[in-house]
């Protein structure tokens, strides 16, 4: 029930500068900026291709977006589905780069995870992709053996089993075998618990969580694209599935805080963080909706939505700008203004941080 005013100066030269506003009932997490980083990421291995589209599956359910943004998201997802099918090998696995002859274990599970979720949202998968992928995953899960020296391959196996459960084709024998394996990591146990939860065996899932050693998310397994925040995001997904609200909200706040910082995050960490926060928001009804209005340079806009976030480009950008926001709800409303542009030639900002390059010809 408060009114606030944000004054800001346009950034960059005329014609290159844009601004947008983000209103949210969720803790601030730089969603617009982080999502922009993924969509614009220039490379195309199987992990980066999947990461760029994965969180977009949930955006329209949580956020009030303009029609053109929703159409853009749909195009991005369809293009990603088609592109990922080109990574699939004859054995059903997916290679790390297109044209490579070897399947990548984590990439196959991660891309398959995205494809199964996309299919549940109504997107059509290429003919034969799903059946060949399931056949490969089951073959790999049966052949798996624990090797503690081999970059936490128990987590790779647990994630593989999770994706099979998600596809309604669980490998219960392999799940039980992994559950009885000694000395597997907390991350692997977390993901295995999620696999059991998906097939309705929540009591087993909770018993696995009870066996966790002291929780530490900081281990980084590079072959699994791990980071402290990515590991927290995977844990949040598990706690959300099991309705462990106290643990889930603690992790959600920590992840949101990292997302809203200026810290660099890999594509995997960014994508999984946005994905886990989205699923958490959907399941826990975090949003009481947004009822607000704003005036930008005297152009008025009313917002009334049941969703958690509203984002829109600001029309009529000038050199000096005034944005006045009125929150008509009793709850807290988080507001962010994103200001982008290109500086004139010769006035570019030079930034150096923990990195120096010396070039000698």
mmCIF file of C-alpha atoms in Angstrom:
data_model
loop_
_atom_site.group_PDB
_atom_site.id
_atom_site.type_symbol
_atom_site.label_atom_id
_atom_site.label_comp_id
_atom_site.label_asym_id
_atom_site.label_seq_id
_atom_site.Cartn_x
_atom_site.Cartn_y
_atom_site.Cartn_z
ATOM 1 C CA UNK A 1 0.000 0.000 0.000
ATOM 2 C CA UNK A 2 2.926 2.361 -0.606
ATOM 3 C CA UNK A 3 3.944 4.616 -3.456
ATOM 4 C CA UNK A 4 7.616 4.930 -4.433
ATOM 5 C CA UNK A 5 9.453 6.865 -7.111
ATOM 6 C CA UNK A 6 12.559 5.822 -9.033
ATOM 7 C CA UNK A 7 14.395 8.444 -11.073
ATOM 8 C CA UNK A 8 17.088 7.293 -13.452
ATOM 9 C CA UNK A 9 19.210 8.506 -16.365
ATOM 10 C CA UNK A 10 19.178 6.538 -19.620
ATOM 11 C CA UNK A 11 22.417 4.651 -20.239
ATOM 12 C CA UNK A 12 24.282 4.831 -23.560
ATOM 13 C CA UNK A 13 23.702 6.618 -26.838
ATOM 14 C CA UNK A 14 20.235 7.293 -28.228
ATOM 15 C CA UNK A 15 18.910 4.390 -30.257
ATOM 16 C CA UNK A 16 20.958 1.776 -28.360
ATOM 17 C CA UNK A 17 19.372 2.222 -24.943
ATOM 18 C CA UNK A 18 16.371 0.397 -23.506
ATOM 19 C CA UNK A 19 14.847 0.016 -20.068
ATOM 20 C CA UNK A 20 12.451 -2.467 -18.507
ATOM 21 C CA UNK A 21 10.702 -2.868 -15.163
ATOM 22 C CA UNK A 22 10.236 -6.022 -13.106
ATOM 23 C CA UNK A 23 7.637 -6.233 -10.308
ATOM 24 C CA UNK A 24 7.741 -9.378 -8.174
ATOM 25 C CA UNK A 25 6.345 -10.879 -4.979
ATOM 26 C CA UNK A 26 9.318 -13.267 -4.856
ATOM 27 C CA UNK A 27 12.637 -12.213 -3.305
ATOM 28 C CA UNK A 28 14.662 -10.250 -5.889
ATOM 29 C CA UNK A 29 16.794 -12.594 -7.998
ATOM 30 C CA UNK A 30 17.791 -10.791 -11.194
ATOM 31 C CA UNK A 31 15.517 -13.101 -13.177
ATOM 32 C CA UNK A 32 15.441 -10.849 -16.245
ATOM 33 C CA UNK A 33 19.224 -10.410 -16.362
ATOM 34 C CA UNK A 34 20.072 -14.056 -15.606
ATOM 35 C CA UNK A 35 17.562 -15.313 -18.180
ATOM 36 C CA UNK A 36 18.984 -12.887 -20.739
ATOM 37 C CA UNK A 37 22.462 -14.321 -20.122
ATOM 38 C CA UNK A 38 21.257 -17.843 -20.875
ATOM 39 C CA UNK A 39 19.261 -16.958 -23.988
ATOM 40 C CA UNK A 40 22.137 -14.969 -25.486
ATOM 41 C CA UNK A 41 24.865 -17.476 -24.581
ATOM 42 C CA UNK A 42 26.796 -17.898 -27.834
ATOM 43 C CA UNK A 43 28.010 -21.506 -27.689
ATOM 44 C CA UNK A 44 26.196 -24.708 -28.441
ATOM 45 C CA UNK A 45 27.293 -27.831 -26.563
ATOM 46 C CA UNK A 46 24.563 -30.082 -25.187
ATOM 47 C CA UNK A 47 24.752 -28.544 -21.677
ATOM 48 C CA UNK A 48 24.583 -24.918 -22.833
ATOM 49 C CA UNK A 49 21.845 -25.646 -25.386
ATOM 50 C CA UNK A 50 19.730 -27.256 -22.658
ATOM 51 C CA UNK A 51 20.472 -24.557 -20.069
ATOM 52 C CA UNK A 52 19.375 -21.744 -22.390
ATOM 53 C CA UNK A 53 15.843 -23.162 -22.682
ATOM 54 C CA UNK A 54 15.150 -25.140 -19.494
ATOM 55 C CA UNK A 55 13.886 -22.326 -17.191
ATOM 56 C CA UNK A 56 11.792 -20.918 -20.047
ATOM 57 C CA UNK A 57 9.466 -23.937 -19.706
ATOM 58 C CA UNK A 58 8.094 -22.466 -16.475
ATOM 59 C CA UNK A 59 8.185 -18.725 -17.141
ATOM 60 C CA UNK A 60 4.650 -18.305 -18.498
ATOM 61 C CA UNK A 61 3.179 -20.167 -15.502
ATOM 62 C CA UNK A 62 4.833 -17.946 -12.924
ATOM 63 C CA UNK A 63 5.317 -14.615 -14.657
ATOM 64 C CA UNK A 64 2.970 -12.223 -16.361
ATOM 65 C CA UNK A 65 4.726 -11.634 -19.671
ATOM 66 C CA UNK A 66 3.720 -9.712 -22.810
ATOM 67 C CA UNK A 67 2.370 -11.761 -25.747
ATOM 68 C CA UNK A 68 5.520 -11.212 -27.828
ATOM 69 C CA UNK A 69 7.708 -12.567 -24.983
ATOM 70 C CA UNK A 70 5.516 -15.677 -24.659
ATOM 71 C CA UNK A 71 5.744 -16.248 -28.426
ATOM 72 C CA UNK A 72 9.519 -15.816 -28.256
ATOM 73 C CA UNK A 73 9.748 -18.357 -25.412
ATOM 74 C CA UNK A 74 7.686 -20.875 -27.400
ATOM 75 C CA UNK A 75 9.953 -20.444 -30.435
ATOM 76 C CA UNK A 76 13.061 -20.863 -28.267
ATOM 77 C CA UNK A 77 11.774 -24.093 -26.702
ATOM 78 C CA UNK A 78 10.747 -25.617 -30.043
ATOM 79 C CA UNK A 79 14.122 -24.707 -31.571
ATOM 80 C CA UNK A 80 15.947 -26.238 -28.587
ATOM 81 C CA UNK A 81 13.967 -29.494 -28.840
ATOM 82 C CA UNK A 82 14.891 -29.760 -32.515
ATOM 83 C CA UNK A 83 18.521 -28.870 -31.891
ATOM 84 C CA UNK A 84 18.927 -31.370 -29.032
ATOM 85 C CA UNK A 85 17.571 -34.177 -31.209
ATOM 86 C CA UNK A 86 20.612 -33.596 -33.454
ATOM 87 C CA UNK A 87 22.909 -34.532 -30.547
ATOM 88 C CA UNK A 88 21.307 -37.997 -30.180
ATOM 89 C CA UNK A 89 23.444 -40.935 -31.275
ATOM 90 C CA UNK A 90 22.218 -44.260 -32.673
ATOM 91 C CA UNK A 91 22.451 -45.838 -29.185
ATOM 92 C CA UNK A 92 20.065 -43.207 -27.757
ATOM 93 C CA UNK A 93 22.629 -41.214 -25.763
ATOM 94 C CA UNK A 94 23.527 -37.588 -26.516
ATOM 95 C CA UNK A 95 27.027 -36.399 -27.380
ATOM 96 C CA UNK A 96 28.610 -33.322 -25.808
ATOM 97 C CA UNK A 97 29.113 -31.669 -29.210
ATOM 98 C CA UNK A 98 27.167 -32.362 -32.384
ATOM 99 C CA UNK A 99 29.089 -34.784 -34.572
ATOM 100 C CA UNK A 100 30.944 -36.449 -31.689
ATOM 101 C CA UNK A 101 30.674 -40.241 -31.563
ATOM 102 C CA UNK A 102 30.548 -40.667 -27.777
ATOM 103 C CA UNK A 103 27.599 -40.121 -25.438
ATOM 104 C CA UNK A 104 28.043 -37.738 -22.497
ATOM 105 C CA UNK A 105 26.447 -39.169 -19.342
ATOM 106 C CA UNK A 106 25.485 -35.928 -17.594
ATOM 107 C CA UNK A 107 24.520 -34.218 -20.840
ATOM 108 C CA UNK A 108 22.256 -37.137 -21.782
ATOM 109 C CA UNK A 109 20.416 -36.986 -18.444
ATOM 110 C CA UNK A 110 20.216 -33.182 -18.388
ATOM 111 C CA UNK A 111 18.945 -32.860 -21.966
ATOM 112 C CA UNK A 112 16.544 -35.766 -21.430
ATOM 113 C CA UNK A 113 15.284 -34.109 -18.238
ATOM 114 C CA UNK A 114 14.458 -30.998 -20.276
ATOM 115 C CA UNK A 115 12.801 -33.011 -23.070
ATOM 116 C CA UNK A 116 10.559 -34.949 -20.652
ATOM 117 C CA UNK A 117 9.478 -31.738 -18.887
ATOM 118 C CA UNK A 118 8.825 -30.121 -22.278
ATOM 119 C CA UNK A 119 6.660 -33.065 -23.342
ATOM 120 C CA UNK A 120 4.644 -32.680 -20.112
ATOM 121 C CA UNK A 121 4.036 -29.040 -21.084
ATOM 122 C CA UNK A 122 2.564 -30.177 -24.412
ATOM 123 C CA UNK A 123 5.579 -29.829 -26.699
ATOM 124 C CA UNK A 124 6.024 -32.579 -29.318
ATOM 125 C CA UNK A 125 9.321 -34.479 -29.225
ATOM 126 C CA UNK A 126 10.962 -35.791 -32.413
ATOM 127 C CA UNK A 127 9.791 -39.290 -33.385
ATOM 128 C CA UNK A 128 11.788 -42.005 -31.636
ATOM 129 C CA UNK A 129 13.764 -39.650 -29.377
ATOM 130 C CA UNK A 130 12.074 -40.641 -26.105
ATOM 131 C CA UNK A 131 12.110 -44.431 -26.603
ATOM 132 C CA UNK A 132 15.757 -44.498 -27.727
ATOM 133 C CA UNK A 133 16.769 -42.206 -24.843
ATOM 134 C CA UNK A 134 14.965 -44.382 -22.243
ATOM 135 C CA UNK A 135 16.580 -47.521 -23.666
ATOM 136 C CA UNK A 136 20.036 -45.925 -23.385
ATOM 137 C CA UNK A 137 19.429 -44.658 -19.843
ATOM 138 C CA UNK A 138 18.255 -48.082 -18.663
ATOM 139 C CA UNK A 139 21.227 -49.825 -20.253
ATOM 140 C CA UNK A 140 23.636 -47.400 -18.580
ATOM 141 C CA UNK A 141 21.906 -47.665 -15.201
ATOM 142 C CA UNK A 142 22.144 -51.466 -15.289
ATOM 143 C CA UNK A 143 25.821 -51.354 -16.280
ATOM 144 C CA UNK A 144 26.759 -48.811 -13.602
ATOM 145 C CA UNK A 145 29.321 -49.735 -10.945
ATOM 146 C CA UNK A 146 30.420 -47.508 -8.090
ATOM 147 C CA UNK A 147 33.921 -46.077 -8.360
ATOM 148 C CA UNK A 148 34.752 -43.580 -5.620
ATOM 149 C CA UNK A 149 37.801 -42.317 -7.559
ATOM 150 C CA UNK A 150 35.716 -41.502 -10.632
ATOM 151 C CA UNK A 151 34.431 -37.900 -10.087
ATOM 152 C CA UNK A 152 31.340 -38.709 -8.021
ATOM 153 C CA UNK A 153 29.796 -41.030 -10.580
ATOM 154 C CA UNK A 154 27.167 -41.984 -7.969
ATOM 155 C CA UNK A 155 25.571 -38.561 -8.572
ATOM 156 C CA UNK A 156 25.610 -39.224 -12.320
ATOM 157 C CA UNK A 157 23.821 -42.535 -11.693
ATOM 158 C CA UNK A 158 21.324 -40.962 -9.283
ATOM 159 C CA UNK A 159 20.473 -38.227 -11.800
ATOM 160 C CA UNK A 160 20.073 -40.867 -14.533
ATOM 161 C CA UNK A 161 17.631 -42.785 -12.303
ATOM 162 C CA UNK A 162 15.775 -39.561 -11.488
ATOM 163 C CA UNK A 163 15.205 -38.856 -15.181
ATOM 164 C CA UNK A 164 13.875 -42.382 -15.734
ATOM 165 C CA UNK A 165 11.403 -41.917 -12.862
ATOM 166 C CA UNK A 166 10.387 -38.576 -14.367
ATOM 167 C CA UNK A 167 9.728 -40.356 -17.685
ATOM 168 C CA UNK A 168 7.429 -42.856 -15.892
ATOM 169 C CA UNK A 169 9.909 -45.615 -16.675
ATOM 170 C CA UNK A 170 11.760 -46.146 -13.353
ATOM 171 C CA UNK A 171 14.555 -48.685 -12.921
ATOM 172 C CA UNK A 172 13.669 -49.804 -9.402
ATOM 173 C CA UNK A 173 16.356 -52.519 -9.253
ATOM 174 C CA UNK A 174 19.106 -49.996 -9.986
ATOM 175 C CA UNK A 175 17.564 -47.502 -7.535
ATOM 176 C CA UNK A 176 17.628 -50.105 -4.756
ATOM 177 C CA UNK A 177 21.201 -51.078 -5.654
ATOM 178 C CA UNK A 178 22.365 -47.446 -5.425
ATOM 179 C CA UNK A 179 20.469 -46.994 -2.157
ATOM 180 C CA UNK A 180 22.401 -49.909 -0.636
ATOM 181 C CA UNK A 181 25.771 -48.627 -1.886
ATOM 182 C CA UNK A 182 28.031 -47.374 0.904
ATOM 183 C CA UNK A 183 29.767 -44.000 1.036
ATOM 184 C CA UNK A 184 27.901 -42.224 -1.738
ATOM 185 C CA UNK A 185 27.792 -38.423 -1.535
ATOM 186 C CA UNK A 186 25.001 -36.311 -0.060
ATOM 187 C CA UNK A 187 24.315 -34.942 -3.557
ATOM 188 C CA UNK A 188 23.768 -38.470 -4.881
ATOM 189 C CA UNK A 189 21.482 -39.326 -1.942
ATOM 190 C CA UNK A 190 19.469 -36.148 -2.526
ATOM 191 C CA UNK A 191 18.910 -36.975 -6.186
ATOM 192 C CA UNK A 192 18.092 -40.626 -5.419
ATOM 193 C CA UNK A 193 15.503 -39.485 -2.840
ATOM 194 C CA UNK A 194 13.929 -37.315 -5.546
ATOM 195 C CA UNK A 195 13.786 -40.351 -7.877
ATOM 196 C CA UNK A 196 11.848 -42.320 -5.238
ATOM 197 C CA UNK A 197 9.573 -39.347 -4.490
ATOM 198 C CA UNK A 198 8.581 -39.088 -8.165
ATOM 199 C CA UNK A 199 7.212 -42.630 -8.169
ATOM 200 C CA UNK A 200 5.259 -42.140 -4.937
ATOM 201 C CA UNK A 201 7.696 -43.839 -2.543
ATOM 202 C CA UNK A 202 8.069 -40.816 -0.267
ATOM 203 C CA UNK A 203 8.720 -42.818 2.903
ATOM 204 C CA UNK A 204 11.829 -44.352 1.285
ATOM 205 C CA UNK A 205 12.855 -40.906 0.026
ATOM 206 C CA UNK A 206 12.626 -39.446 3.537
ATOM 207 C CA UNK A 207 14.587 -42.338 5.024
ATOM 208 C CA UNK A 208 17.378 -41.587 2.514
ATOM 209 C CA UNK A 209 17.387 -37.922 3.571
ATOM 210 C CA UNK A 210 17.629 -39.020 7.211
ATOM 211 C CA UNK A 211 20.912 -40.761 6.344
ATOM 212 C CA UNK A 212 22.576 -37.557 5.084
ATOM 213 C CA UNK A 213 25.826 -36.596 6.738
ATOM 214 C CA UNK A 214 26.286 -32.948 7.767
ATOM 215 C CA UNK A 215 25.045 -30.939 4.797
ATOM 216 C CA UNK A 216 27.776 -29.202 2.811
ATOM 217 C CA UNK A 217 27.015 -27.968 -0.700
ATOM 218 C CA UNK A 218 30.453 -26.617 -1.515
ATOM 219 C CA UNK A 219 31.961 -29.697 -3.223
ATOM 220 C CA UNK A 220 32.528 -29.006 -6.910
ATOM 221 C CA UNK A 221 32.525 -31.914 -9.345
ATOM 222 C CA UNK A 222 33.444 -30.394 -12.674
ATOM 223 C CA UNK A 223 32.422 -33.432 -14.725
ATOM 224 C CA UNK A 224 28.907 -32.949 -13.325
ATOM 225 C CA UNK A 225 29.037 -29.136 -13.740
ATOM 226 C CA UNK A 226 28.700 -28.854 -9.961
ATOM 227 C CA UNK A 227 28.911 -25.700 -7.886
ATOM 228 C CA UNK A 228 27.724 -24.811 -4.403
ATOM 229 C CA UNK A 229 24.662 -22.973 -5.738
ATOM 230 C CA UNK A 230 23.842 -25.646 -8.349
ATOM 231 C CA UNK A 231 23.981 -28.303 -5.621
ATOM 232 C CA UNK A 232 21.658 -26.196 -3.454
ATOM 233 C CA UNK A 233 19.259 -25.864 -6.391
ATOM 234 C CA UNK A 234 19.150 -29.642 -6.863
ATOM 235 C CA UNK A 235 18.531 -30.033 -3.118
ATOM 236 C CA UNK A 236 15.731 -27.441 -3.280
ATOM 237 C CA UNK A 237 14.088 -29.501 -6.030
ATOM 238 C CA UNK A 238 14.142 -32.552 -3.739
ATOM 239 C CA UNK A 239 12.776 -30.677 -0.695
ATOM 240 C CA UNK A 240 10.020 -29.170 -2.860
ATOM 241 C CA UNK A 241 8.998 -32.641 -4.067
ATOM 242 C CA UNK A 242 8.843 -33.910 -0.472
ATOM 243 C CA UNK A 243 7.024 -30.838 0.909
ATOM 244 C CA UNK A 244 9.887 -30.111 3.319
ATOM 245 C CA UNK A 245 8.867 -26.451 3.540
ATOM 246 C CA UNK A 246 11.239 -25.249 6.272
ATOM 247 C CA UNK A 247 14.341 -26.578 4.497
ATOM 248 C CA UNK A 248 13.030 -25.509 1.091
ATOM 249 C CA UNK A 249 12.386 -21.863 1.997
ATOM 250 C CA UNK A 250 15.857 -21.535 3.557
ATOM 251 C CA UNK A 251 17.509 -22.791 0.354
ATOM 252 C CA UNK A 252 15.190 -20.738 -1.876
ATOM 253 C CA UNK A 253 16.251 -17.526 -0.100
ATOM 254 C CA UNK A 254 19.949 -18.420 -0.345
ATOM 255 C CA UNK A 255 19.652 -19.205 -4.075
ATOM 256 C CA UNK A 256 17.632 -16.029 -4.732
ATOM 257 C CA UNK A 257 20.310 -13.990 -2.937
ATOM 258 C CA UNK A 258 23.049 -15.461 -5.155
ATOM 259 C CA UNK A 259 20.983 -14.872 -8.297
ATOM 260 C CA UNK A 260 20.449 -11.227 -7.338
ATOM 261 C CA UNK A 261 24.171 -10.667 -6.765
ATOM 262 C CA UNK A 262 26.648 -9.589 -9.420
ATOM 263 C CA UNK A 263 28.542 -12.888 -9.101
ATOM 264 C CA UNK A 264 29.273 -14.793 -12.304
ATOM 265 C CA UNK A 265 27.371 -18.077 -12.588
ATOM 266 C CA UNK A 266 27.888 -20.857 -15.122
ATOM 267 C CA UNK A 267 25.094 -21.790 -17.532
ATOM 268 C CA UNK A 268 24.364 -24.949 -15.518
ATOM 269 C CA UNK A 269 24.223 -23.093 -12.194
ATOM 270 C CA UNK A 270 22.117 -20.259 -13.629
ATOM 271 C CA UNK A 271 19.678 -22.592 -15.352
ATOM 272 C CA UNK A 272 19.243 -25.012 -12.451
ATOM 273 C CA UNK A 273 18.818 -22.170 -9.960
ATOM 274 C CA UNK A 274 16.060 -20.540 -12.034
ATOM 275 C CA UNK A 275 14.481 -23.952 -12.617
ATOM 276 C CA UNK A 276 14.415 -24.920 -8.923
ATOM 277 C CA UNK A 277 13.105 -21.501 -7.812
ATOM 278 C CA UNK A 278 10.353 -21.719 -10.455
ATOM 279 C CA UNK A 279 9.237 -25.165 -9.302
ATOM 280 C CA UNK A 280 9.339 -24.031 -5.680
ATOM 281 C CA UNK A 281 7.195 -20.972 -6.458
ATOM 282 C CA UNK A 282 4.665 -23.064 -8.396
ATOM 283 C CA UNK A 283 4.277 -25.700 -5.692
ATOM 284 C CA UNK A 284 4.207 -23.405 -2.685
ATOM 285 C CA UNK A 285 1.949 -20.706 -4.089
ATOM 286 C CA UNK A 286 4.531 -18.138 -3.078
ATOM 287 C CA UNK A 287 2.632 -15.426 -4.905
ATOM 288 C CA UNK A 288 -0.430 -13.662 -3.578
ATOM 289 C CA UNK A 289 -0.469 -11.923 -6.927
ATOM 290 C CA UNK A 290 0.416 -8.394 -7.964
ATOM 291 C CA UNK A 291 -2.025 -5.505 -7.830
ATOM 292 C CA UNK A 292 -0.145 -2.357 -8.712
ATOM 293 C CA UNK A 293 0.153 0.513 -11.138
ATOM 294 C CA UNK A 294 3.011 2.579 -12.417
ATOM 295 C CA UNK A 295 3.525 5.792 -14.299
ATOM 296 C CA UNK A 296 6.590 6.123 -16.541
ATOM 297 C CA UNK A 297 7.199 9.601 -17.907
ATOM 298 C CA UNK A 298 3.451 10.185 -17.496
ATOM 299 C CA UNK A 299 2.509 6.947 -19.356
ATOM 300 C CA UNK A 300 0.274 4.945 -16.983
ATOM 301 C CA UNK A 301 0.010 1.156 -16.698
ATOM 302 C CA UNK A 302 -2.155 -1.015 -14.398
ATOM 303 C CA UNK A 303 -1.115 -4.523 -13.360
ATOM 304 C CA UNK A 304 -3.456 -7.054 -11.787
ATOM 305 C CA UNK A 305 -2.254 -10.654 -11.988
ATOM 306 C CA UNK A 306 -2.271 -13.779 -9.827
ATOM 307 C CA UNK A 307 1.288 -14.575 -10.937
ATOM 308 C CA UNK A 308 4.515 -13.882 -9.074
ATOM 309 C CA UNK A 309 6.318 -11.629 -11.494
ATOM 310 C CA UNK A 310 5.437 -8.990 -14.068
ATOM 311 C CA UNK A 311 8.050 -7.772 -16.536
ATOM 312 C CA UNK A 312 7.660 -5.200 -19.281
ATOM 313 C CA UNK A 313 9.777 -2.928 -21.462
ATOM 314 C CA UNK A 314 9.394 0.751 -20.601
ATOM 315 C CA UNK A 315 8.119 2.750 -23.575
ATOM 316 C CA UNK A 316 9.034 6.390 -24.102
ATOM 317 C CA UNK A 317 12.567 6.326 -22.690
ATOM 318 C CA UNK A 318 14.148 9.789 -22.373
ATOM 319 C CA UNK A 319 17.507 10.996 -21.116
ATOM 320 C CA UNK A 320 16.048 11.712 -17.654
ATOM 321 C CA UNK A 321 13.259 9.371 -16.531
ATOM 322 C CA UNK A 322 10.735 9.165 -13.717
ATOM 323 C CA UNK A 323 9.028 5.918 -12.694
ATOM 324 C CA UNK A 324 6.342 6.077 -9.998
ATOM 325 C CA UNK A 325 5.043 2.743 -8.610
ATOM 326 C CA UNK A 326 1.970 2.211 -6.445
ATOM 327 C CA UNK A 327 1.565 -1.131 -4.637
ATOM 328 C CA UNK A 328 -2.124 -1.782 -3.932
ATOM 329 C CA UNK A 329 -1.539 -5.034 -2.032
ATOM 330 C CA UNK A 330 -0.633 -5.497 1.636
ATOM 331 C CA UNK A 331 2.291 -7.781 0.770
ATOM 332 C CA UNK A 332 5.828 -6.749 -0.126
ATOM 333 C CA UNK A 333 6.433 -5.817 -3.758
ATOM 334 C CA UNK A 334 9.986 -5.974 -5.100
ATOM 335 C CA UNK A 335 10.775 -3.566 -7.951
ATOM 336 C CA UNK A 336 13.757 -3.635 -10.318
ATOM 337 C CA UNK A 337 14.584 -1.357 -13.231
ATOM 338 C CA UNK A 338 16.929 -2.689 -15.910
ATOM 339 C CA UNK A 339 18.812 -0.032 -17.854
ATOM 340 C CA UNK A 340 20.817 -1.088 -20.940
ATOM 341 C CA UNK A 341 22.723 0.745 -23.657
ATOM 342 C CA UNK A 342 25.980 1.140 -25.581
ATOM 343 C CA UNK A 343 28.346 3.981 -24.657
ATOM 344 C CA UNK A 344 29.686 6.316 -27.381
ATOM 345 C CA UNK A 345 32.870 5.234 -29.165
ATOM 346 C CA UNK A 346 35.866 6.277 -27.104
ATOM 347 C CA UNK A 347 33.870 6.443 -23.866
ATOM 348 C CA UNK A 348 33.594 2.705 -23.251
ATOM 349 C CA UNK A 349 34.134 1.623 -19.660
ATOM 350 C CA UNK A 350 37.274 -0.381 -19.019
ATOM 351 C CA UNK A 351 36.836 -3.009 -16.316
ATOM 352 C CA UNK A 352 39.578 -5.161 -14.854
ATOM 353 C CA UNK A 353 38.940 -7.623 -12.045
ATOM 354 C CA UNK A 354 41.345 -10.376 -10.979
ATOM 355 C CA UNK A 355 42.533 -10.756 -14.565
ATOM 356 C CA UNK A 356 45.322 -9.157 -16.560
ATOM 357 C CA UNK A 357 46.428 -9.876 -20.112
ATOM 358 C CA UNK A 358 49.767 -8.825 -21.575
ATOM 359 C CA UNK A 359 50.141 -9.165 -25.345
ATOM 360 C CA UNK A 360 53.551 -8.899 -27.034
ATOM 361 C CA UNK A 361 54.020 -9.078 -30.826
#
